[in-house]
Amino acid sequence: MKTRINFYQKTLRVRRDPVPLSAMITLWLGALLIIAITWAFYSYKTYSSELDLEQKKKYLKQGKAQLEVVKQQLAEKQNKTIFINELKTLQQEVLHKQQIFSYLEQSSDQSATDYAQVMQDLAKYHEPNIWLTHIKFVGQSVTFQGQVSQSKFLPMWFNNLKQSPFFIDKEFSVLELSTKDGLSEFNVATDLADKGAKP
């Protein structure tokens, strides 16, 4: 038996909101947070890509500059005509200098040796009646100028000189003789080169 009567109809009851305001606010805040995080991530990736692109552009620019330098150096190395001409010029200068030094060295050695030997032989085979006034070396020849009291002493002096180590087997090729103030002036030359030993 009913003891209560329910006058609160079902249509009048409070209905439960499937999406309450707090849940809606939480959902929107979550969505905004996700959007912010996504935007920040893509912004960072974009910034990193721009930095990387700038760095690569810089490296590319440096690489092009180095490539131009290498090309220029290669072109200079391939153009060897100037260097070959300079090398030939230097080689010719060195060759000429070597020839000059060799000639001067031989001339100096030969002149010093010949002069010393001639002086020694003249001192050893001195003729009292003959006075030498001038000695001249020309190439491989030596010229004597002097005076003699009598011309007969000249052949004797020549024969004595031919016995010396230096004048042995050498011929007196030129002889000029003149008389002045009672003295005979002579001019005689000889070849310094050895003619070979007599048989």
Coordinates of C-alpha atoms in Angstrom, one line a residue:
M1 CA 0.0 0.0 0.0
K2 CA 1.4 3.4 -1.0
T3 CA 2.3 5.6 1.8
R4 CA 3.8 8.4 -0.5
I5 CA 2.7 10.1 -3.6
N6 CA 5.5 11.5 -5.9
F7 CA 4.4 14.7 -7.5
Y8 CA 8.0 15.4 -8.8
Q9 CA 7.7 14.5 -12.5
K10 CA 10.5 13.0 -14.4
T11 CA 10.5 15.9 -16.8
L12 CA 10.9 18.3 -14.0
R13 CA 14.0 16.7 -12.6
V14 CA 17.5 18.4 -13.0
R15 CA 19.3 17.0 -15.9
R16 CA 23.1 16.3 -15.6
D17 CA 25.2 18.5 -18.0
P18 CA 27.4 16.1 -20.1
V19 CA 30.0 18.9 -20.6
P20 CA 30.3 21.0 -17.5
L21 CA 31.9 24.4 -17.6
S22 CA 35.0 23.4 -15.7
A23 CA 35.6 20.5 -18.1
M24 CA 35.2 22.8 -21.0
I25 CA 37.6 25.3 -19.6
T26 CA 40.1 22.5 -18.9
L27 CA 39.7 21.2 -22.4
W28 CA 40.3 24.6 -24.0
L29 CA 43.3 25.3 -21.8
G30 CA 44.8 21.9 -22.7
A31 CA 44.2 22.6 -26.4
L32 CA 45.8 26.1 -26.1
L33 CA 48.8 24.5 -24.3
I34 CA 49.3 21.9 -27.0
I35 CA 49.0 24.6 -29.7
A36 CA 51.6 26.8 -27.9
I37 CA 54.0 23.9 -27.4
T38 CA 53.6 22.9 -31.1
W39 CA 54.1 26.4 -32.3
A40 CA 57.2 26.8 -30.0
F41 CA 58.7 23.6 -31.3
Y42 CA 58.2 24.5 -35.0
S43 CA 59.5 28.0 -34.3
Y44 CA 62.7 26.5 -32.8
K45 CA 63.0 24.1 -35.7
T46 CA 62.6 27.0 -38.2
Y47 CA 65.2 29.1 -36.3
S48 CA 67.7 26.2 -36.3
S49 CA 67.1 25.6 -40.0
E50 CA 67.8 29.3 -40.7
L51 CA 71.0 29.2 -38.6
D52 CA 72.1 26.0 -40.4
L53 CA 71.3 27.6 -43.8
E54 CA 73.3 30.7 -43.0
Q55 CA 76.2 28.6 -41.8
K56 CA 76.1 26.5 -45.0
K57 CA 76.0 29.7 -47.1
K58 CA 79.0 31.0 -45.3
Y59 CA 80.9 27.7 -45.8
L60 CA 79.9 27.8 -49.5
K61 CA 81.1 31.3 -49.9
Q62 CA 84.5 30.4 -48.3
G63 CA 84.7 27.3 -50.5
K64 CA 84.1 29.4 -53.6
A65 CA 86.8 31.9 -52.5
Q66 CA 89.3 29.1 -51.9
L67 CA 88.4 27.6 -55.2
E68 CA 89.1 30.9 -57.0
V69 CA 92.5 31.1 -55.3
V70 CA 93.3 27.5 -56.2
K71 CA 92.2 28.2 -59.8
Q72 CA 94.4 31.3 -60.0
Q73 CA 97.4 29.4 -58.5
L74 CA 96.8 26.6 -61.0
A75 CA 96.7 29.0 -63.9
E76 CA 100.0 30.6 -62.7
K77 CA 101.6 27.3 -62.4
Q78 CA 100.4 26.2 -65.8
N79 CA 101.9 29.3 -67.4
K80 CA 105.5 28.1 -67.2
T81 CA 106.9 30.2 -70.1
I82 CA 107.9 33.1 -67.8
F83 CA 109.6 30.8 -65.3
I84 CA 111.4 28.8 -68.1
N85 CA 112.7 32.1 -69.6
E86 CA 113.9 33.3 -66.2
L87 CA 115.5 29.9 -65.6
K88 CA 117.4 30.0 -68.9
T89 CA 118.6 33.5 -68.2
L90 CA 119.9 32.5 -64.8
Q91 CA 121.5 29.4 -66.2
Q92 CA 123.3 31.5 -68.8
E93 CA 124.4 34.0 -66.2
V94 CA 125.7 31.3 -64.0
L95 CA 127.6 29.7 -66.9
H96 CA 129.1 33.0 -67.9
K97 CA 130.2 33.7 -64.4
Q98 CA 131.7 30.2 -64.0
Q99 CA 133.6 30.7 -67.2
I100 CA 134.9 34.1 -66.0
F101 CA 135.9 32.7 -62.6
S102 CA 137.7 29.7 -64.2
Y103 CA 139.5 32.0 -66.6
L104 CA 140.5 34.4 -63.8
E105 CA 141.6 31.6 -61.6
Q106 CA 143.7 30.0 -64.3
S107 CA 145.1 33.4 -65.3
S108 CA 146.0 34.2 -61.8
D109 CA 147.6 30.9 -61.1
Q110 CA 149.5 30.9 -64.4
S111 CA 150.7 34.5 -64.0
A112 CA 151.8 34.0 -60.4
T113 CA 153.6 30.7 -61.2
D114 CA 155.2 32.1 -64.4
Y115 CA 156.3 35.3 -62.7
A116 CA 157.9 33.5 -59.8
Q117 CA 159.7 31.0 -61.9
V118 CA 160.9 33.7 -64.3
M119 CA 162.3 35.8 -61.5
Q120 CA 164.1 32.8 -60.0
D121 CA 165.7 31.8 -63.3
L122 CA 166.7 35.4 -64.1
A123 CA 168.3 35.7 -60.7
K124 CA 170.1 32.4 -61.0
Y125 CA 171.5 33.0 -64.5
H126 CA 172.2 36.7 -64.1
E127 CA 174.6 38.3 -66.7
P128 CA 176.5 41.3 -65.2
N129 CA 176.7 43.1 -68.6
I130 CA 173.0 43.0 -69.1
W131 CA 170.5 45.3 -67.4
L132 CA 166.8 44.5 -67.6
T133 CA 164.6 47.6 -67.5
H134 CA 161.1 46.1 -68.2
I135 CA 159.5 42.7 -68.0
K136 CA 156.0 42.2 -69.4
F137 CA 153.7 39.2 -69.5
V138 CA 151.2 39.0 -72.3
G139 CA 149.2 35.8 -72.4
Q140 CA 151.7 32.9 -72.8
S141 CA 154.6 35.2 -73.7
V142 CA 157.1 37.2 -71.7
T143 CA 158.9 40.2 -73.1
F144 CA 162.2 41.5 -71.8
Q145 CA 163.5 45.0 -72.4
G146 CA 166.9 46.2 -71.3
Q147 CA 170.4 47.3 -72.1
V148 CA 173.7 45.5 -72.8
S149 CA 177.2 46.9 -73.0
Q150 CA 178.0 44.7 -76.0
S151 CA 175.6 42.7 -78.1
K152 CA 177.8 39.6 -77.9
F153 CA 176.6 39.0 -74.4
L154 CA 173.0 38.5 -75.5
P155 CA 173.6 35.0 -77.1
M156 CA 175.6 33.9 -74.0
W157 CA 172.7 35.1 -71.8
F158 CA 170.1 33.3 -73.9
N159 CA 172.1 30.0 -73.8
N160 CA 172.4 30.3 -70.0
L161 CA 168.7 30.9 -69.7
K162 CA 167.8 27.9 -71.8
Q163 CA 169.6 25.8 -69.2
S164 CA 167.1 27.0 -66.5
P165 CA 164.1 24.8 -65.5
F166 CA 161.6 27.3 -66.8
F167 CA 163.3 28.5 -70.1
I168 CA 164.4 25.0 -71.1
D169 CA 163.2 24.1 -74.7
K170 CA 161.8 27.6 -75.2
E171 CA 162.7 29.8 -78.1
F172 CA 163.2 33.6 -78.1
S173 CA 161.0 34.5 -81.1
V174 CA 161.4 38.3 -81.4
L175 CA 164.6 40.2 -81.0
E176 CA 165.0 44.0 -81.6
L177 CA 168.4 45.6 -81.1
S178 CA 169.3 49.3 -81.3
T179 CA 172.4 51.3 -80.1
K180 CA 172.1 54.5 -78.2
D181 CA 174.7 56.4 -76.3
G182 CA 177.2 53.6 -76.5
L183 CA 174.8 51.0 -75.1
S184 CA 172.7 48.5 -77.0
E185 CA 169.0 48.4 -76.2
F186 CA 167.2 45.1 -76.8
N187 CA 163.6 43.9 -76.9
V188 CA 163.2 40.1 -76.8
A189 CA 160.1 37.9 -76.4
T190 CA 159.6 34.2 -75.8
D191 CA 156.7 31.8 -75.7
L192 CA 155.9 30.5 -72.2
A193 CA 154.3 27.4 -73.5
D194 CA 156.5 24.3 -73.5
K195 CA 157.5 23.2 -76.9
G196 CA 158.3 19.7 -75.7
A197 CA 161.6 18.0 -74.8
K198 CA 164.3 17.9 -77.4
P199 CA 165.0 14.4 -78.8

